[in-house]
CSV table of C-alpha atoms in Angstrom, one decimal:
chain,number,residue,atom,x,y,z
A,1,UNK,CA,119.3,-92.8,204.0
A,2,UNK,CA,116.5,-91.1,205.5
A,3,UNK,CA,115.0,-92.4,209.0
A,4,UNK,CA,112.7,-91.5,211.3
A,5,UNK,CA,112.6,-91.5,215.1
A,6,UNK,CA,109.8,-91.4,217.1
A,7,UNK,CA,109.6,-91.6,220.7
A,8,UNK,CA,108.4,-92.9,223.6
A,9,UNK,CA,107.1,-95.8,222.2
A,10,UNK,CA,104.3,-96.3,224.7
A,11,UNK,CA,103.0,-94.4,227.4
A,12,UNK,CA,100.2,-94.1,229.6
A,13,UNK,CA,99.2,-91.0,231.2
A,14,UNK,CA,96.3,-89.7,233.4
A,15,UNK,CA,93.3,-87.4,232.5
A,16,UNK,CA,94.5,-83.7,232.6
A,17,UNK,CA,98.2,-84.6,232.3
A,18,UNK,CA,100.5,-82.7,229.6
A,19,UNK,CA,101.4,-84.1,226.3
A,20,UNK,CA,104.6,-83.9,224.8
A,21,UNK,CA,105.4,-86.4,221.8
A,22,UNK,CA,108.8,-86.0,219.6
A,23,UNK,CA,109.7,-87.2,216.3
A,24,UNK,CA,113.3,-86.3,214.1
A,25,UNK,CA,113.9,-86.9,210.7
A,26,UNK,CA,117.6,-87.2,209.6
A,27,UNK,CA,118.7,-87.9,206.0
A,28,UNK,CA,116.7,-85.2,204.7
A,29,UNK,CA,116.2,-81.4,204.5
A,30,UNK,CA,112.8,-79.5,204.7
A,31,UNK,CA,110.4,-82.3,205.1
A,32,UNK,CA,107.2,-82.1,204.8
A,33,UNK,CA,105.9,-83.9,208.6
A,34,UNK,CA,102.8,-85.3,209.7
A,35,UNK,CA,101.0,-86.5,212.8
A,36,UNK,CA,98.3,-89.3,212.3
A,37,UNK,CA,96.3,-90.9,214.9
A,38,UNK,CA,95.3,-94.8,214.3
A,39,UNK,CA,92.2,-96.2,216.1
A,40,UNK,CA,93.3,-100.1,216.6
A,41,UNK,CA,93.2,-101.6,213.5
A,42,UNK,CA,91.8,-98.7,211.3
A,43,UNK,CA,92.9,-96.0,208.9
A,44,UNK,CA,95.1,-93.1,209.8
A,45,UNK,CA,93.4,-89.8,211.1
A,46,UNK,CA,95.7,-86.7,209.9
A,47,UNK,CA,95.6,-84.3,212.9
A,48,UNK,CA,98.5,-81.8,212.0
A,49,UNK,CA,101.2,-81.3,208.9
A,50,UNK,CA,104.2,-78.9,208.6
A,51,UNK,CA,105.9,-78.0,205.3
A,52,UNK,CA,108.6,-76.3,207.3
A,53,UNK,CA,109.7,-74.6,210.6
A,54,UNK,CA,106.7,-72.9,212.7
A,55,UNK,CA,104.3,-73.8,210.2
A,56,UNK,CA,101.8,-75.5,211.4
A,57,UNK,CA,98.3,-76.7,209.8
A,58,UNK,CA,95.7,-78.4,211.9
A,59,UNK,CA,93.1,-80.9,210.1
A,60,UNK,CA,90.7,-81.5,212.6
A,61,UNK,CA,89.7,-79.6,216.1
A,62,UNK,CA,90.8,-81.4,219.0
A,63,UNK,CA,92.3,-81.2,222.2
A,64,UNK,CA,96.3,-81.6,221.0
A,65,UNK,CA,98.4,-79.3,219.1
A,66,UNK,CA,101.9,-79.2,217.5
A,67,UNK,CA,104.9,-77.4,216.4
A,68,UNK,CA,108.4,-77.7,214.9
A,69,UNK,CA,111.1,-75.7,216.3
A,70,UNK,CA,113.5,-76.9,214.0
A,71,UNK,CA,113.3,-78.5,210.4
A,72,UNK,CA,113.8,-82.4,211.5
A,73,UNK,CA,111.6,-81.9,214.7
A,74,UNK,CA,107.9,-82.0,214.8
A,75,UNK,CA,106.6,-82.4,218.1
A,76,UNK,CA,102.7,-83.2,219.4
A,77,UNK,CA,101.4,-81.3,222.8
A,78,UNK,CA,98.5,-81.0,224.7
A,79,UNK,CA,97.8,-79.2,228.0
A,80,UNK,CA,95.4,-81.6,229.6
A,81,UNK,CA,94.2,-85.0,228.3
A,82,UNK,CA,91.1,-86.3,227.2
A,83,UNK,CA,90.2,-89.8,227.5
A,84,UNK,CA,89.3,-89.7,224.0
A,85,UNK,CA,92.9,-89.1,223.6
A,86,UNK,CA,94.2,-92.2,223.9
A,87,UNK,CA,94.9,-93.9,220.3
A,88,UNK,CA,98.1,-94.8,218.2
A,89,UNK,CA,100.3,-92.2,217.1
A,90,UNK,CA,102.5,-91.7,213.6
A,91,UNK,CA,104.9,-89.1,212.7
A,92,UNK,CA,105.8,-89.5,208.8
A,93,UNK,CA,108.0,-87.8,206.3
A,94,UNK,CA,107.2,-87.1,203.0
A,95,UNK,CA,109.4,-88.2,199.8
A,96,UNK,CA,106.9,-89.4,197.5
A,97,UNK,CA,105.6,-91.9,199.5
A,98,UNK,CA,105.7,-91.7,203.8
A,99,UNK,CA,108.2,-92.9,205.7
A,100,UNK,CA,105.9,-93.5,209.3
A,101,UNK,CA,107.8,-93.4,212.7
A,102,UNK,CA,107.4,-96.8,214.9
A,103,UNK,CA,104.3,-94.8,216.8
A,104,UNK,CA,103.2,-94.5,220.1
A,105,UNK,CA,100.6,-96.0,221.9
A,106,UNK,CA,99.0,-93.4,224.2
A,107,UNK,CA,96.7,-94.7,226.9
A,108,UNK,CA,95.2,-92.1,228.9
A,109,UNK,CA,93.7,-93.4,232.3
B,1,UNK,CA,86.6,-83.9,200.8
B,2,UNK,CA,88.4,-87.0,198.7
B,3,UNK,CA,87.6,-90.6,200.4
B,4,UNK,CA,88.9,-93.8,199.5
B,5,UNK,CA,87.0,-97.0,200.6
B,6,UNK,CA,88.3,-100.2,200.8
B,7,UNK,CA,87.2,-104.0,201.1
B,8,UNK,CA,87.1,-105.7,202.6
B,9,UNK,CA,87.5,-104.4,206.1
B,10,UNK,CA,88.2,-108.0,207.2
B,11,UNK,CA,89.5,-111.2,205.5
B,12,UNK,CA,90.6,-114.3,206.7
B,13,UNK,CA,92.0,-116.9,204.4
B,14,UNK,CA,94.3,-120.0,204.8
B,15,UNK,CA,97.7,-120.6,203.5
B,16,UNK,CA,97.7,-120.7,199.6
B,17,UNK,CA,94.4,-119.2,199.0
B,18,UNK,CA,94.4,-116.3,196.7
B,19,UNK,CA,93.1,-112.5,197.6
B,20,UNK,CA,92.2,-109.4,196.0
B,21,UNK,CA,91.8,-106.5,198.6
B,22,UNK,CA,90.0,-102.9,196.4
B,23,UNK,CA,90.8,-99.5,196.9
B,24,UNK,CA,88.2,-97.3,195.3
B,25,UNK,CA,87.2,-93.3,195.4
B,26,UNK,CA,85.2,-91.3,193.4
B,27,UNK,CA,88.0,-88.6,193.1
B,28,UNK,CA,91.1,-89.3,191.1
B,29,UNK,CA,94.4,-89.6,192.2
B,30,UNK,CA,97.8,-88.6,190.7
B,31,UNK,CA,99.2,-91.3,192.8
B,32,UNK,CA,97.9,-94.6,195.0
B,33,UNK,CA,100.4,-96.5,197.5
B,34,UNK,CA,99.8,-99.2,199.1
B,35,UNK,CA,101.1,-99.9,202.9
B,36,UNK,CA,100.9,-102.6,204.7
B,37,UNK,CA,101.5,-102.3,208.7
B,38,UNK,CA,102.0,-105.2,211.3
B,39,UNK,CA,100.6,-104.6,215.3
B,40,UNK,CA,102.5,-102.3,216.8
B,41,UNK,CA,104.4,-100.4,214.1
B,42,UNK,CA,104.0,-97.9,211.2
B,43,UNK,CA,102.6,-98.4,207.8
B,44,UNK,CA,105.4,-99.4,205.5
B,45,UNK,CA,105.1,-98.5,201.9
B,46,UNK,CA,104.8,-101.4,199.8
B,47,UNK,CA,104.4,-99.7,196.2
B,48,UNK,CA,103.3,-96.7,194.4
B,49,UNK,CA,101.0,-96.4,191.1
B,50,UNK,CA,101.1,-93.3,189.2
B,51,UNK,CA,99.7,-94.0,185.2
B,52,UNK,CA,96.0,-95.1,185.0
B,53,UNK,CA,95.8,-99.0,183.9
B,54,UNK,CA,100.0,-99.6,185.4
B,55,UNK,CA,100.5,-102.8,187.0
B,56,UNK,CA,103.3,-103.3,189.0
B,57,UNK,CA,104.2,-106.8,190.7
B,58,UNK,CA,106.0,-107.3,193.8
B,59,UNK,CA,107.1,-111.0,194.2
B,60,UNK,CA,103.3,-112.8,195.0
B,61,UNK,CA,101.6,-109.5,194.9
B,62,UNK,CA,100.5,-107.4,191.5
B,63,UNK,CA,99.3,-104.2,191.9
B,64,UNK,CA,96.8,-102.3,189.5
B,65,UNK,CA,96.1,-98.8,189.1
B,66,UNK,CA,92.4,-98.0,187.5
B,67,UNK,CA,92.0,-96.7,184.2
B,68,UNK,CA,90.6,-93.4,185.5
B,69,UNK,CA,93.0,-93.5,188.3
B,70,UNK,CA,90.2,-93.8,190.7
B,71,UNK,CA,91.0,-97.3,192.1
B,72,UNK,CA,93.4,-99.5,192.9
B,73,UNK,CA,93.7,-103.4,193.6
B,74,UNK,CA,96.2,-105.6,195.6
B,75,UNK,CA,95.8,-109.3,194.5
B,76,UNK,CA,98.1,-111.6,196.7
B,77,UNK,CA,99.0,-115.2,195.5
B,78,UNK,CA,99.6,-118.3,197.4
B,79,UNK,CA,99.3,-116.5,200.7
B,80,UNK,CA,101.7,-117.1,203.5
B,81,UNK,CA,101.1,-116.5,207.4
B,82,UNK,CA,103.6,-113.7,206.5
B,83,UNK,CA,101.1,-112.1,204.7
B,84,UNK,CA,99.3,-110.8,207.7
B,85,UNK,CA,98.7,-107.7,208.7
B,86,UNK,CA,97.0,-104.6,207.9
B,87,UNK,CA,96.9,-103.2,204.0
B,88,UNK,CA,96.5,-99.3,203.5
B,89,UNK,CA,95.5,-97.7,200.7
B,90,UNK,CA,96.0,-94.3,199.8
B,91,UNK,CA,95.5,-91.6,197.4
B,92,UNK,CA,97.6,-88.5,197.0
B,93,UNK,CA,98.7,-85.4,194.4
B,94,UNK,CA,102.6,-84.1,193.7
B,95,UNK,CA,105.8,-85.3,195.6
B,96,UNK,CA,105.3,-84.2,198.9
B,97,UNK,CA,101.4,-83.7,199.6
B,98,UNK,CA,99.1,-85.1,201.7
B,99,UNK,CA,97.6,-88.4,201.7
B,100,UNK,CA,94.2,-89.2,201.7
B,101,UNK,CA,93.7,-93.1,203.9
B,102,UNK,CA,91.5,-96.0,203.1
B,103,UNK,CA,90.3,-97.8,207.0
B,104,UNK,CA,92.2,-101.0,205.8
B,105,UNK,CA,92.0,-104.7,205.4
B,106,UNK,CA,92.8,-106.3,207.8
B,107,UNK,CA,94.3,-109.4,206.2
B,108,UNK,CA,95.0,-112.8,208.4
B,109,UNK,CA,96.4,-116.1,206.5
B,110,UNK,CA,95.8,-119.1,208.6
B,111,UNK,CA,98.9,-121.4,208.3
């Protein structure tokens, strides 16, 4: 069965502090991969999607990019935070219909 | 740039009542899913509509696909308190592509 790990699963971290989120697929080949961002209790944001290794397509300009070394890894970055980073985060798979990971709660202080 | 709007944002009903959250867009969709996602984790699909006017039940809750394939509707009956949580919407093409989100409902059922 396909699953999907994503981890940490919260984290707080201060203003100008590197970002390095990971999420792994296992159960499938070539996934398509996505990285959402959730305001509490709202819709999901896309901010990046891969349809396979090193290829990367960004949806909205922000402080935070991503890459995927290998084809079950897709992993979010940023140099320095923003407040305005802080938020929910979601990795997903696509099979027709997402699998999302468990997310993780970024607070940036 | 396709949107998908739904309503309402907020409902809060007691145990039993009956609910009908919409889904609607002014693009069409090869595909609608529905998700619903508790505090805390990911969205977990619930179903997925693919022919204009299909209706698919799930135990209390039917699901209805528009005609035109441009909206959707979730009706729940004889809600429970396990009910709760947030219901996504959203529209997409082929196997595979991207999603377009609705903002949610953000269902509660009072016990």
């Amino acid at each position: 069965s396909q699953t999907i790990h994503q981890w940490p699963a919260t984290l707080v971290q201060p203003v100008g502090s590197p970002l390095s989120l990971e999420c792994t697929v296992e159960g499938t080949s070539n996934p398509n991969l996505y990285w959402y961002r959730q305001a509490a209790g709202r819709g999901l944001q896309l901010l990046f999607y891969s349809v396979g290794i090193g290829q990367i397509s960004s949806e909205v300009p922000q402080n935070l990019s991503a890459s995927r070394p290998q084809d079950r890894q897709f992993i979010l970055s940023s140099k320095k935070l923003l407040l305005s980073d802080s938020g929910f985060y979601l990795c997903a798979h696509a099979n027709y219909g997402y699998t999302f990971g468990s997310g993780t709660r970024l607070t940036v202080v | 740039t396709q949107l998908l709007e739904q309503s309402p944002q907020f409902l809060s009903i007691q145990e039993g009542e009956n609910l009908t959250v919409y889904c609607n867009s002014s693009s069409v969709f090869s595909s609608l899913q529905w998700y619903r996602q508790e505090p805390g984790e990911g969205p977990v699909l619930l179903v997925t509509v693919v022919t204009g006017g299909e209706v698919k039940k799930l135990k209390r809750l039917t699901f209805q696909f528009g005609d035109a394939r441009k909206d959707s509707s979730l009706h729940i009956t004889a809600a429970q308190p396990g009910d709760t949580g947030l219901y996504l919407c959203a529209g997409g093409g082929t196997s595979g592509s991207r999603l377009t989100f609705g903002e949610g409902t953000q269902l509660t059922v009072n016990p």
